[in-house]
mmCIF file of C-alpha atoms in Angstrom:
data_model
loop_
_atom_site.group_PDB
_atom_site.id
_atom_site.type_symbol
_atom_site.label_atom_id
_atom_site.label_comp_id
_atom_site.label_asym_id
_atom_site.label_seq_id
_atom_site.Cartn_x
_atom_site.Cartn_y
_atom_site.Cartn_z
ATOM 1 C CA MET A 1 60.420 -24.815 -43.200
ATOM 2 C CA ARG A 2 60.988 -27.694 -40.027
ATOM 3 C CA ASP A 3 64.318 -28.684 -39.063
ATOM 4 C CA SER A 4 65.198 -32.168 -38.774
ATOM 5 C CA ILE A 5 67.181 -33.900 -36.068
ATOM 6 C CA SER A 6 67.528 -37.370 -34.777
ATOM 7 C CA LEU A 7 66.271 -39.619 -32.519
ATOM 8 C CA ALA A 8 69.120 -39.842 -30.410
ATOM 9 C CA THR A 9 69.537 -36.035 -30.702
ATOM 10 C CA ALA A 10 65.455 -35.645 -29.050
ATOM 11 C CA ARG A 11 66.815 -37.617 -25.936
ATOM 12 C CA ARG A 12 69.538 -35.951 -25.259
ATOM 13 C CA ILE A 13 67.905 -32.872 -25.380
ATOM 14 C CA ALA A 14 64.817 -33.629 -23.152
ATOM 15 C CA LEU A 15 67.478 -35.135 -20.729
ATOM 16 C CA ALA A 16 69.541 -31.978 -20.706
ATOM 17 C CA SER A 17 66.553 -29.748 -20.378
ATOM 18 C CA GLN A 18 65.028 -32.440 -17.240
ATOM 19 C CA GLY A 19 68.629 -31.428 -15.804
ATOM 20 C CA PHE A 20 70.300 -35.333 -16.287
ATOM 21 C CA ALA A 21 73.134 -33.626 -18.184
ATOM 22 C CA ASP A 22 74.361 -32.044 -14.798
ATOM 23 C CA SER A 23 76.795 -34.099 -12.996
ATOM 24 C CA ARG A 24 75.819 -34.529 -9.358
ATOM 25 C CA PRO A 25 76.930 -32.682 -6.116
ATOM 26 C CA GLN A 26 79.702 -32.989 -5.130
ATOM 27 C CA SER A 27 79.149 -31.757 -1.946
ATOM 28 C CA ALA A 28 76.479 -31.783 0.561
ATOM 29 C CA VAL A 29 72.909 -30.742 -1.739
ATOM 30 C CA THR A 30 71.348 -27.389 -0.198
ATOM 31 C CA GLN A 31 68.309 -25.588 -1.038
ATOM 32 C CA ARG A 32 69.937 -23.930 -4.062
ATOM 33 C CA HIS A 33 70.832 -27.282 -5.617
ATOM 34 C CA LEU A 34 67.043 -28.114 -4.878
ATOM 35 C CA GLY A 35 65.521 -25.609 -6.499
ATOM 36 C CA LYS A 36 67.801 -25.630 -9.689
ATOM 37 C CA VAL A 37 65.804 -29.121 -10.355
ATOM 38 C CA ILE A 38 62.718 -27.668 -9.179
ATOM 39 C CA GLY A 39 63.632 -24.431 -11.798
ATOM 40 C CA ARG A 40 63.993 -26.814 -14.648
ATOM 41 C CA THR A 41 61.109 -29.391 -13.950
ATOM 42 C CA GLY A 42 57.833 -26.941 -13.333
ATOM 43 C CA LEU A 43 56.506 -29.367 -10.228
ATOM 44 C CA LEU A 44 56.657 -32.403 -8.531
ATOM 45 C CA GLN A 45 54.066 -34.855 -8.487
ATOM 46 C CA ILE A 46 52.675 -35.939 -5.072
ATOM 47 C CA ASP A 47 51.307 -39.653 -5.030
ATOM 48 C CA SER A 48 50.434 -41.788 -2.052
ATOM 49 C CA VAL A 49 52.952 -44.738 -2.493
ATOM 50 C CA SER A 50 54.963 -45.457 -0.179
ATOM 51 C CA ALA A 51 56.475 -48.818 -1.553
ATOM 52 C CA VAL A 52 60.069 -47.090 -2.770
ATOM 53 C CA VAL A 53 59.649 -43.832 -0.919
ATOM 54 C CA ARG A 54 56.712 -41.278 -1.378
ATOM 55 C CA ALA A 55 56.948 -39.681 -5.443
ATOM 56 C CA HIS A 56 57.664 -36.385 -5.322
ATOM 57 C CA TYR A 57 61.072 -37.319 -3.409
ATOM 58 C CA MET A 58 62.465 -39.791 -6.079
ATOM 59 C CA PRO A 59 62.782 -36.917 -8.727
ATOM 60 C CA ILE A 60 65.571 -34.905 -6.510
ATOM 61 C CA PHE A 61 67.875 -37.827 -5.910
ATOM 62 C CA SER A 62 67.136 -39.329 -9.571
ATOM 63 C CA ARG A 63 68.888 -35.846 -10.742
ATOM 64 C CA LEU A 64 71.009 -35.029 -7.269
ATOM 65 C CA GLY A 65 71.620 -38.453 -5.738
ATOM 66 C CA ALA A 66 71.317 -38.603 -1.961
ATOM 67 C CA TYR A 67 70.419 -35.758 -0.046
ATOM 68 C CA PRO A 68 68.838 -35.075 3.117
ATOM 69 C CA MET A 69 64.648 -35.590 2.329
ATOM 70 C CA HIS A 70 63.419 -32.355 4.970
ATOM 71 C CA LEU A 71 64.992 -29.719 1.917
ATOM 72 C CA LEU A 72 62.255 -30.550 0.084
ATOM 73 C CA ASP A 73 59.883 -30.809 3.439
ATOM 74 C CA ASN A 74 60.617 -27.658 4.766
ATOM 75 C CA ALA A 75 60.329 -26.141 1.152
ATOM 76 C CA ALA A 76 56.974 -27.342 0.945
ATOM 77 C CA SER A 77 55.917 -26.078 5.266
ATOM 78 C CA LYS A 78 58.411 -23.744 6.614
ATOM 79 C CA ARG A 79 57.722 -19.803 6.955
ATOM 80 C CA GLN A 80 60.291 -19.732 4.178
ATOM 81 C CA ARG A 81 57.957 -21.023 2.143
ATOM 82 C CA ARG A 82 59.394 -22.060 -1.636
ATOM 83 C CA LEU A 83 56.461 -24.734 -2.572
ATOM 84 C CA PHE A 84 53.083 -24.747 -2.381
ATOM 85 C CA GLU A 85 50.549 -27.561 -3.326
ATOM 86 C CA TYR A 86 47.730 -27.988 -5.872
ATOM 87 C CA TRP A 87 46.397 -29.771 -8.916
ATOM 88 C CA ALA A 88 48.892 -28.616 -11.815
ATOM 89 C CA HIS A 89 50.051 -32.295 -13.245
ATOM 90 C CA GLU A 90 47.036 -34.400 -10.811
ATOM 91 C CA ALA A 91 48.384 -32.977 -7.306
ATOM 92 C CA SER A 92 52.014 -31.365 -7.077
ATOM 93 C CA PHE A 93 54.596 -28.986 -5.943
ATOM 94 C CA LEU A 94 55.073 -25.993 -7.085
ATOM 95 C CA PRO A 95 56.531 -22.793 -6.874
ATOM 96 C CA VAL A 96 54.884 -21.024 -4.776
ATOM 97 C CA GLU A 97 56.041 -18.216 -7.996
ATOM 98 C CA THR A 98 53.589 -20.361 -10.007
ATOM 99 C CA TRP A 99 50.143 -19.559 -7.878
ATOM 100 C CA PRO A 100 49.142 -16.575 -10.256
ATOM 101 C CA LEU A 101 49.943 -18.618 -12.776
ATOM 102 C CA MET A 102 46.676 -21.059 -11.405
ATOM 103 C CA GLN A 103 44.301 -18.294 -10.208
ATOM 104 C CA TRP A 104 42.643 -19.721 -13.791
ATOM 105 C CA ARG A 105 41.740 -23.229 -12.959
ATOM 106 C CA MET A 106 39.966 -21.911 -9.572
ATOM 107 C CA ALA A 107 38.104 -19.151 -10.322
ATOM 108 C CA LYS A 108 37.156 -22.464 -12.078
ATOM 109 C CA ALA A 109 37.429 -24.488 -10.194
ATOM 110 C CA GLY A 110 35.180 -22.514 -7.535
ATOM 111 C CA ARG A 111 32.094 -22.084 -10.374
ATOM 112 C CA ASN A 112 31.990 -26.079 -10.237
ATOM 113 C CA GLU A 113 33.941 -26.384 -13.487
ATOM 114 C CA ARG A 114 37.104 -28.233 -14.658
ATOM 115 C CA ILE A 115 36.781 -30.515 -11.435
ATOM 116 C CA TYR A 116 35.788 -33.963 -10.777
ATOM 117 C CA ARG A 117 31.854 -34.992 -11.382
ATOM 118 C CA ARG A 118 31.244 -35.612 -7.987
ATOM 119 C CA LEU A 119 33.054 -32.503 -6.383
ATOM 120 C CA ALA A 120 30.440 -30.715 -8.754
ATOM 121 C CA GLU A 121 28.000 -31.775 -7.817
ATOM 122 C CA PHE A 122 29.048 -31.173 -4.004
ATOM 123 C CA GLY A 123 29.538 -27.551 -4.228
ATOM 124 C CA ARG A 124 26.611 -27.277 -6.729
ATOM 125 C CA ASP A 125 24.399 -29.017 -3.664
ATOM 126 C CA HIS A 126 26.094 -28.547 -0.052
ATOM 127 C CA GLN A 127 27.751 -24.586 -0.597
ATOM 128 C CA ALA A 128 26.392 -23.819 2.570
ATOM 129 C CA TYR A 129 28.361 -26.987 4.430
ATOM 130 C CA ILE A 130 31.337 -25.505 2.211
ATOM 131 C CA GLU A 131 31.161 -21.564 3.378
ATOM 132 C CA GLU A 132 30.700 -23.356 7.206
ATOM 133 C CA ILE A 133 34.123 -25.101 6.715
ATOM 134 C CA HIS A 134 35.267 -22.253 4.902
ATOM 135 C CA ARG A 135 34.460 -20.037 8.103
ATOM 136 C CA LEU A 136 36.375 -23.389 10.580
ATOM 137 C CA VAL A 137 39.371 -23.447 8.686
ATOM 138 C CA GLU A 138 40.349 -19.010 8.725
ATOM 139 C CA ARG A 139 39.323 -19.378 13.109
ATOM 140 C CA GLU A 140 41.092 -22.393 13.501
ATOM 141 C CA GLY A 141 43.098 -23.164 10.573
ATOM 142 C CA PRO A 142 45.404 -25.460 10.184
ATOM 143 C CA ILE A 143 43.334 -28.583 10.757
ATOM 144 C CA ALA A 144 43.131 -31.701 8.628
ATOM 145 C CA ALA A 145 39.378 -32.708 7.302
ATOM 146 C CA SER A 146 40.148 -36.003 10.145
ATOM 147 C CA ASP A 147 40.469 -33.435 12.926
ATOM 148 C CA ILE A 148 36.362 -32.638 12.423
ATOM 149 C CA ASP A 149 34.492 -34.778 14.950
ATOM 150 C CA GLY A 150 32.438 -37.589 12.840
ATOM 151 C CA GLN A 151 33.858 -36.973 10.021
ATOM 152 C CA ARG A 152 36.168 -38.717 9.525
ATOM 153 C CA GLY A 153 35.890 -41.439 5.982
ATOM 154 C CA GLN A 154 37.104 -44.777 5.057
ATOM 155 C CA GLY A 155 38.967 -43.750 2.814
ATOM 156 C CA GLY A 156 39.769 -43.217 -1.252
ATOM 157 C CA TRP A 157 37.532 -41.438 -2.935
ATOM 158 C CA TRP A 158 33.664 -43.259 -2.786
ATOM 159 C CA GLY A 159 34.796 -42.637 1.727
ATOM 160 C CA TRP A 160 35.348 -39.171 1.696
ATOM 161 C CA SER A 161 33.386 -37.507 4.522
ATOM 162 C CA ASP A 162 31.315 -33.906 3.788
ATOM 163 C CA ALA A 163 34.178 -32.411 5.419
ATOM 164 C CA LYS A 164 36.653 -34.067 3.181
ATOM 165 C CA HIS A 165 34.300 -33.171 0.247
ATOM 166 C CA ALA A 166 34.063 -28.868 1.511
ATOM 167 C CA PHE A 167 37.726 -28.992 2.250
ATOM 168 C CA GLU A 168 39.061 -30.148 -0.931
ATOM 169 C CA TRP A 169 36.136 -28.723 -3.080
ATOM 170 C CA LEU A 170 37.672 -25.443 -0.995
ATOM 171 C CA PHE A 171 41.292 -26.499 -1.885
ATOM 172 C CA TRP A 172 40.671 -26.914 -5.619
ATOM 173 C CA ALA A 173 39.315 -23.332 -5.820
ATOM 174 C CA GLY A 174 42.285 -21.476 -4.149
ATOM 175 C CA ARG A 175 40.461 -20.707 -1.134
ATOM 176 C CA ILE A 176 42.404 -22.256 1.312
ATOM 177 C CA THR A 177 45.971 -24.832 0.945
ATOM 178 C CA THR A 178 47.717 -26.850 2.318
ATOM 179 C CA HIS A 179 49.684 -25.455 5.365
ATOM 180 C CA SER A 180 52.193 -28.895 5.562
ATOM 181 C CA ARG A 181 50.701 -32.632 6.390
ATOM 182 C CA ARG A 182 50.892 -34.885 9.280
ATOM 183 C CA GLY A 183 52.623 -38.080 7.271
ATOM 184 C CA PHE A 184 50.642 -37.947 4.370
ATOM 185 C CA GLU A 185 47.319 -35.951 5.343
ATOM 186 C CA ARG A 186 47.179 -31.982 4.681
ATOM 187 C CA LEU A 187 47.095 -29.660 6.605
ATOM 188 C CA TYR A 188 44.819 -26.825 5.432
ATOM 189 C CA ASP A 189 44.924 -23.381 6.172
ATOM 190 C CA ILE A 190 43.671 -20.307 4.130
ATOM 191 C CA PRO A 191 46.179 -18.906 1.477
ATOM 192 C CA GLU A 192 47.403 -15.886 3.753
ATOM 193 C CA ARG A 193 49.078 -17.285 6.603
ATOM 194 C CA VAL A 194 50.941 -19.668 4.320
ATOM 195 C CA LEU A 195 52.212 -17.841 1.182
ATOM 196 C CA PRO A 196 54.521 -15.552 0.793
ATOM 197 C CA GLY A 197 52.683 -11.849 1.513
ATOM 198 C CA ARG A 198 54.652 -10.280 -2.296
ATOM 199 C CA VAL A 199 53.613 -14.361 -4.435
ATOM 200 C CA LEU A 200 49.536 -12.826 -2.865
ATOM 201 C CA ASP A 201 50.336 -9.190 -4.040
ATOM 202 C CA THR A 202 51.835 -9.981 -7.868
ATOM 203 C CA PRO A 203 48.743 -8.940 -10.622
ATOM 204 C CA THR A 204 46.577 -12.244 -11.639
ATOM 205 C CA PRO A 205 48.096 -12.518 -15.255
ATOM 206 C CA ASP A 206 44.601 -13.091 -17.539
ATOM 207 C CA GLU A 207 43.951 -16.634 -18.247
ATOM 208 C CA ALA A 208 46.086 -16.392 -21.900
ATOM 209 C CA ASP A 209 48.834 -15.321 -20.654
ATOM 210 C CA ALA A 210 48.663 -17.745 -17.394
ATOM 211 C CA ILE A 211 48.106 -20.458 -19.831
ATOM 212 C CA ARG A 212 50.906 -19.396 -22.388
ATOM 213 C CA GLU A 213 53.429 -18.781 -18.716
ATOM 214 C CA LEU A 214 52.619 -22.619 -18.313
ATOM 215 C CA LEU A 215 53.913 -23.779 -21.950
ATOM 216 C CA ARG A 216 56.563 -22.112 -21.525
ATOM 217 C CA ILE A 217 57.725 -23.819 -18.543
ATOM 218 C CA ALA A 218 56.169 -26.900 -20.097
ATOM 219 C CA ALA A 219 58.344 -25.697 -22.737
ATOM 220 C CA ARG A 220 61.591 -25.598 -20.691
ATOM 221 C CA ALA A 221 61.356 -28.485 -18.993
ATOM 222 C CA LEU A 222 60.682 -31.014 -22.245
ATOM 223 C CA GLY A 223 63.240 -29.361 -24.503
ATOM 224 C CA VAL A 224 61.465 -31.566 -27.177
ATOM 225 C CA ALA A 225 57.782 -32.155 -27.158
ATOM 226 C CA THR A 226 54.425 -33.028 -29.045
ATOM 227 C CA ALA A 227 51.505 -30.328 -28.569
ATOM 228 C CA ALA A 228 49.620 -32.965 -26.086
ATOM 229 C CA ASP A 229 52.999 -33.438 -24.353
ATOM 230 C CA LEU A 230 53.070 -29.709 -23.391
ATOM 231 C CA ARG A 231 49.215 -29.603 -23.380
ATOM 232 C CA ASP A 232 50.006 -32.575 -20.739
ATOM 233 C CA TYR A 233 52.406 -31.525 -18.207
ATOM 234 C CA PHE A 234 50.190 -29.280 -16.792
ATOM 235 C CA ARG A 235 46.643 -31.382 -18.249
ATOM 236 C CA LEU A 236 45.650 -28.544 -20.439
ATOM 237 C CA ASN A 237 42.989 -29.299 -23.138
ATOM 238 C CA PRO A 238 43.226 -28.366 -26.615
ATOM 239 C CA VAL A 239 40.634 -25.855 -26.223
ATOM 240 C CA GLU A 240 42.456 -24.281 -23.496
ATOM 241 C CA ALA A 241 46.432 -24.849 -25.168
ATOM 242 C CA ASP A 242 46.059 -25.082 -28.662
ATOM 243 C CA GLU A 243 45.640 -21.149 -29.875
ATOM 244 C CA ARG A 244 48.764 -20.748 -26.834
ATOM 245 C CA ILE A 245 50.758 -23.028 -28.098
ATOM 246 C CA ALA A 246 50.438 -21.410 -32.145
ATOM 247 C CA GLU A 247 50.878 -17.397 -30.647
ATOM 248 C CA LEU A 248 54.429 -19.139 -29.000
ATOM 249 C CA VAL A 249 55.731 -20.477 -32.032
ATOM 250 C CA GLU A 250 54.372 -17.826 -34.380
ATOM 251 C CA ALA A 251 56.736 -15.365 -31.123
ATOM 252 C CA GLY A 252 59.526 -17.496 -31.871
ATOM 253 C CA GLU A 253 59.893 -19.649 -28.737
ATOM 254 C CA LEU A 254 58.614 -22.749 -30.508
ATOM 255 C CA GLN A 255 60.600 -23.588 -33.321
ATOM 256 C CA PRO A 256 59.353 -26.461 -35.453
ATOM 257 C CA VAL A 257 61.027 -30.181 -35.764
ATOM 258 C CA ARG A 258 60.739 -33.194 -37.822
ATOM 259 C CA VAL A 259 62.100 -36.333 -35.079
ATOM 260 C CA GLU A 260 62.825 -39.531 -36.623
ATOM 261 C CA GLY A 261 60.102 -41.489 -35.822
ATOM 262 C CA TRP A 262 57.648 -38.936 -35.217
ATOM 263 C CA SER A 263 54.814 -38.916 -36.960
ATOM 264 C CA GLN A 264 53.277 -36.301 -34.931
ATOM 265 C CA LYS A 265 54.699 -32.620 -35.611
ATOM 266 C CA ALA A 266 57.169 -31.012 -32.567
ATOM 267 C CA TRP A 267 58.633 -27.997 -32.081
ATOM 268 C CA MET A 268 62.105 -26.897 -29.657
ATOM 269 C CA TRP A 269 62.805 -24.743 -27.207
ATOM 270 C CA LYS A 270 64.197 -21.827 -28.291
ATOM 271 C CA ASP A 271 66.957 -22.084 -25.330
ATOM 272 C CA ALA A 272 67.093 -25.811 -25.539
ATOM 273 C CA ARG A 273 70.127 -27.641 -24.753
ATOM 274 C CA LYS A 274 71.722 -30.006 -27.275
ATOM 275 C CA PRO A 275 74.655 -31.966 -25.378
ATOM 276 C CA ARG A 276 76.551 -34.006 -27.820
ATOM 277 C CA LYS A 277 76.878 -36.840 -24.699
ATOM 278 C CA VAL A 278 74.395 -37.559 -21.905
ATOM 279 C CA ASP A 279 76.387 -39.846 -18.994
ATOM 280 C CA ALA A 280 73.285 -39.964 -16.586
ATOM 281 C CA GLN A 281 73.099 -42.589 -14.056
ATOM 282 C CA ALA A 282 69.921 -42.969 -12.243
ATOM 283 C CA LEU A 283 65.917 -45.038 -11.144
ATOM 284 C CA LEU A 284 63.700 -42.762 -12.436
ATOM 285 C CA ALA A 285 60.555 -42.735 -9.897
ATOM 286 C CA PRO A 286 57.032 -43.774 -12.802
ATOM 287 C CA PHE A 287 55.719 -40.274 -11.542
ATOM 288 C CA ASP A 288 58.950 -38.912 -13.217
ATOM 289 C CA PRO A 289 58.308 -36.442 -15.782
ATOM 290 C CA LEU A 290 61.115 -37.616 -17.340
ATOM 291 C CA VAL A 291 58.262 -40.784 -17.570
ATOM 292 C CA TRP A 292 54.597 -39.935 -16.805
ATOM 293 C CA GLU A 293 53.839 -39.240 -19.926
ATOM 294 C CA ARG A 294 54.063 -43.218 -21.544
ATOM 295 C CA GLY A 295 53.618 -42.180 -25.172
ATOM 296 C CA ARG A 296 56.611 -39.709 -25.140
ATOM 297 C CA THR A 297 58.649 -42.101 -23.042
ATOM 298 C CA GLU A 298 58.093 -44.713 -25.991
ATOM 299 C CA ARG A 299 58.040 -42.441 -28.419
ATOM 300 C CA LEU A 300 62.379 -41.232 -27.042
ATOM 301 C CA PHE A 301 63.444 -44.386 -25.906
ATOM 302 C CA GLY A 302 61.793 -47.351 -27.618
ATOM 303 C CA PHE A 303 60.368 -47.699 -23.724
ATOM 304 C CA ARG A 304 57.448 -49.375 -23.148
ATOM 305 C CA TYR A 305 56.588 -48.568 -19.690
ATOM 306 C CA ARG A 306 53.108 -48.898 -17.738
ATOM 307 C CA ILE A 307 52.595 -48.995 -13.949
ATOM 308 C CA GLU A 308 50.633 -52.280 -12.372
ATOM 309 C CA ILE A 309 50.136 -51.111 -9.226
ATOM 310 C CA TYR A 310 46.732 -52.010 -9.808
ATOM 311 C CA THR A 311 47.129 -54.506 -11.799
ATOM 312 C CA PRO A 312 46.003 -57.673 -10.544
ATOM 313 C CA ALA A 313 49.625 -59.533 -9.598
ATOM 314 C CA GLU A 314 49.395 -62.356 -11.272
ATOM 315 C CA LYS A 315 48.880 -60.598 -14.084
ATOM 316 C CA ARG A 316 52.115 -57.932 -14.034
ATOM 317 C CA VAL A 317 54.858 -58.512 -15.922
ATOM 318 C CA HIS A 318 57.131 -56.589 -14.726
ATOM 319 C CA GLY A 319 56.205 -55.840 -10.699
ATOM 320 C CA TYR A 320 54.377 -53.291 -8.477
ATOM 321 C CA TYR A 321 56.070 -50.336 -8.059
ATOM 322 C CA VAL A 322 59.149 -50.556 -11.012
ATOM 323 C CA LEU A 323 61.140 -47.578 -11.383
ATOM 324 C CA PRO A 324 63.495 -47.772 -15.025
ATOM 325 C CA PHE A 325 66.320 -46.944 -14.593
ATOM 326 C CA LEU A 326 68.633 -44.690 -16.984
ATOM 327 C CA LEU A 327 71.940 -45.683 -18.271
ATOM 328 C CA GLY A 328 73.757 -42.780 -20.269
ATOM 329 C CA ASP A 329 70.791 -41.337 -22.788
ATOM 330 C CA ARG A 330 69.284 -44.870 -22.447
ATOM 331 C CA LEU A 331 66.601 -46.235 -20.122
ATOM 332 C CA VAL A 332 68.370 -49.590 -20.513
ATOM 333 C CA ALA A 333 66.582 -51.666 -17.411
ATOM 334 C CA ARG A 334 63.599 -51.628 -14.900
ATOM 335 C CA VAL A 335 63.284 -52.910 -11.566
ATOM 336 C CA ASP A 336 60.531 -53.924 -9.196
ATOM 337 C CA LEU A 337 61.460 -52.105 -5.411
ATOM 338 C CA LYS A 338 60.156 -51.763 -1.819
ATOM 339 C CA ALA A 339 62.323 -50.874 0.633
ATOM 340 C CA ASP A 340 61.520 -53.431 3.438
ATOM 341 C CA ARG A 341 62.162 -50.780 6.775
ATOM 342 C CA ARG A 342 61.646 -53.120 9.353
ATOM 343 C CA ALA A 343 64.217 -55.385 8.082
ATOM 344 C CA GLY A 344 66.293 -52.580 6.624
ATOM 345 C CA THR A 345 66.682 -54.241 3.544
ATOM 346 C CA LEU A 346 65.845 -52.502 -0.374
ATOM 347 C CA ARG A 347 64.165 -55.270 -1.884
ATOM 348 C CA VAL A 348 64.358 -56.007 -5.628
ATOM 349 C CA MET A 349 61.514 -57.379 -6.130
ATOM 350 C CA ALA A 350 62.298 -58.289 -10.112
ATOM 351 C CA ALA A 351 64.599 -57.543 -12.680
ATOM 352 C CA HIS A 352 64.227 -57.252 -16.713
ATOM 353 C CA CYS A 353 67.109 -55.760 -18.328
ATOM 354 C CA GLU A 354 65.625 -53.614 -21.932
ATOM 355 C CA SER A 355 68.064 -55.441 -25.557
ATOM 356 C CA GLY A 356 71.137 -53.883 -26.543
ATOM 357 C CA ALA A 357 71.931 -52.461 -22.668
ATOM 358 C CA PRO A 358 75.241 -52.505 -22.552
ATOM 359 C CA PRO A 359 77.765 -54.863 -20.316
ATOM 360 C CA GLU A 360 78.075 -52.305 -17.454
ATOM 361 C CA THR A 361 74.176 -52.074 -16.852
ATOM 362 C CA ALA A 362 74.646 -54.319 -13.886
ATOM 363 C CA GLN A 363 76.112 -52.763 -11.776
ATOM 364 C CA ALA A 364 76.012 -49.122 -12.905
ATOM 365 C CA LEU A 365 73.032 -50.550 -11.788
ATOM 366 C CA ALA A 366 73.261 -52.167 -8.704
ATOM 367 C CA ASP A 367 76.021 -48.911 -8.394
ATOM 368 C CA GLU A 368 73.044 -47.353 -7.966
ATOM 369 C CA LEU A 369 70.600 -48.634 -6.208
ATOM 370 C CA ALA A 370 73.151 -49.205 -3.337
ATOM 371 C CA LEU A 371 73.703 -44.812 -2.741
ATOM 372 C CA MET A 372 69.372 -45.809 -2.873
ATOM 373 C CA ALA A 373 69.547 -47.761 -0.108
ATOM 374 C CA CYS A 374 71.879 -45.573 1.880
ATOM 375 C CA TRP A 375 70.164 -42.788 1.178
ATOM 376 C CA LEU A 376 66.518 -44.311 2.200
ATOM 377 C CA GLY A 377 68.631 -45.581 5.666
ATOM 378 C CA MET A 378 68.595 -49.674 4.515
ATOM 379 C CA GLU A 379 71.707 -51.256 5.679
ATOM 380 C CA GLY A 380 71.933 -54.009 2.454
ATOM 381 C CA ILE A 381 70.062 -55.136 -1.002
ATOM 382 C CA GLU A 382 68.454 -58.204 -1.603
ATOM 383 C CA VAL A 383 67.655 -59.092 -5.276
ATOM 384 C CA LEU A 384 64.684 -62.121 -5.824
ATOM 385 C CA PRO A 385 65.749 -64.853 -8.582
ATOM 386 C CA LYS A 386 62.100 -62.474 -10.466
ATOM 387 C CA GLY A 387 63.215 -61.322 -13.513
ATOM 388 C CA ASP A 388 65.619 -62.189 -16.707
ATOM 389 C CA PHE A 389 68.560 -59.243 -15.320
ATOM 390 C CA ALA A 390 67.850 -61.173 -11.613
ATOM 391 C CA PRO A 391 70.876 -62.815 -11.627
ATOM 392 C CA GLU A 392 73.338 -60.343 -12.875
ATOM 393 C CA LEU A 393 72.377 -57.932 -10.724
ATOM 394 C CA ALA A 394 72.189 -60.484 -7.534
ATOM 395 C CA GLY A 395 76.028 -61.223 -8.233
ATOM 396 C CA ALA A 396 76.493 -57.446 -9.119
ATOM 397 C CA CYS A 397 75.363 -56.656 -5.748
ATOM 398 C CA ARG A 398 77.384 -58.764 -3.855
ATOM 399 C CA HIS A 399 79.945 -56.692 -4.645
ATOM 400 C CA VAL A 400 78.789 -53.651 -3.214
ATOM 401 C CA ASP A 401 78.946 -52.634 0.595
ATOM 402 C CA VAL A 402 76.866 -49.910 1.191
ATOM 403 C CA GLY A 403 78.169 -49.149 4.493
ATOM 404 C CA GLU A 404 80.955 -48.362 2.576
ATOM 405 C CA ARG A 405 79.399 -46.162 -0.057
ATOM 406 C CA LEU A 406 77.527 -44.258 3.049
ATOM 407 C CA ALA A 407 81.119 -43.614 4.568
ATOM 408 C CA LEU A 408 82.000 -41.929 1.030
ATOM 409 C CA LEU A 409 78.559 -39.308 0.677
ATOM 410 C CA PRO A 410 79.635 -35.979 1.769
ATOM 411 C CA SER A 411 77.738 -35.083 5.255
ATOM 412 C CA THR A 412 74.972 -34.060 5.367
#
């Protein structure tokens, strides 16, 4: 038997599971706050686009407000490391405790399975060179692919040098990992010099156990989800995941539910919170786990969302780097943002409002933009006259003082 829940209930469950039912800290954000967010989301997606700020910094801001970004940098690079990088939901930061759960995927990569076709071909054809690069990392790490003489690529997949291919193959196979970053470029080292000994000494679960645990992480993070949603979180395929999902249902950890308006079967995590109200206010990065699966975003919020970075400018509907705005338990607007660091201005390139957005949307969004401007070290906000919501938002932003907001932030 499946219990039935309303769409509004499903939304609130999803938001609570992602941490949006909790109030933001009223004091300085610490590693404890950071750890709580990542414990909920399970991972942070990494992306190279920096129109506003690198993608992995944004989910923390969305949930905690202005925080010192060095907290995340330290968690991913210092000696007391809390995070490591690997391919999970795309390139991601993950808690170091997840390292053993990814060993099955690393082992497959080492056999040239479940990796990009060109990288698999390189692995089969250049094994001796890959081993040479591995010995180099053992001897000289941390090291970047561009540090090797004559091995500077031209950027992008097609411009990768042989060294970059070798480093990436070894990274997929778990034989090297990210030590730190120089700008956005990875510096690689061997896991034994990067990860805590307690993590490396943890017994490696078999593939079925590891996938089952990854699905538990996904279920806790999503709250209520279809099988496709659960698989997507760690990019699992049906062959890998569906039997494990059935086992979690049989064990009572996933509970069958009918969600109003959903045609797909759905499951709810056994300990999912069901708040009666969610009073959230947040700008969301395109790669936030709340919205990264666009079909789920549309099912939950009635919000059709597409990233238009690779769409020709003249064909874009909402803009280049568009952030949805969450108010209460709904996505009520979206803004195309650009941080002009030279001018010290957070620029709203376009603003659009959703049908039925409440009257307070403009002021709430202006407040959130002011908070973001403070966090990014911007001195002001400029709203360009593009989009149906731009005039109203511009009016609200005129009444927001970024400097005054900065003075009210907790000391970091």
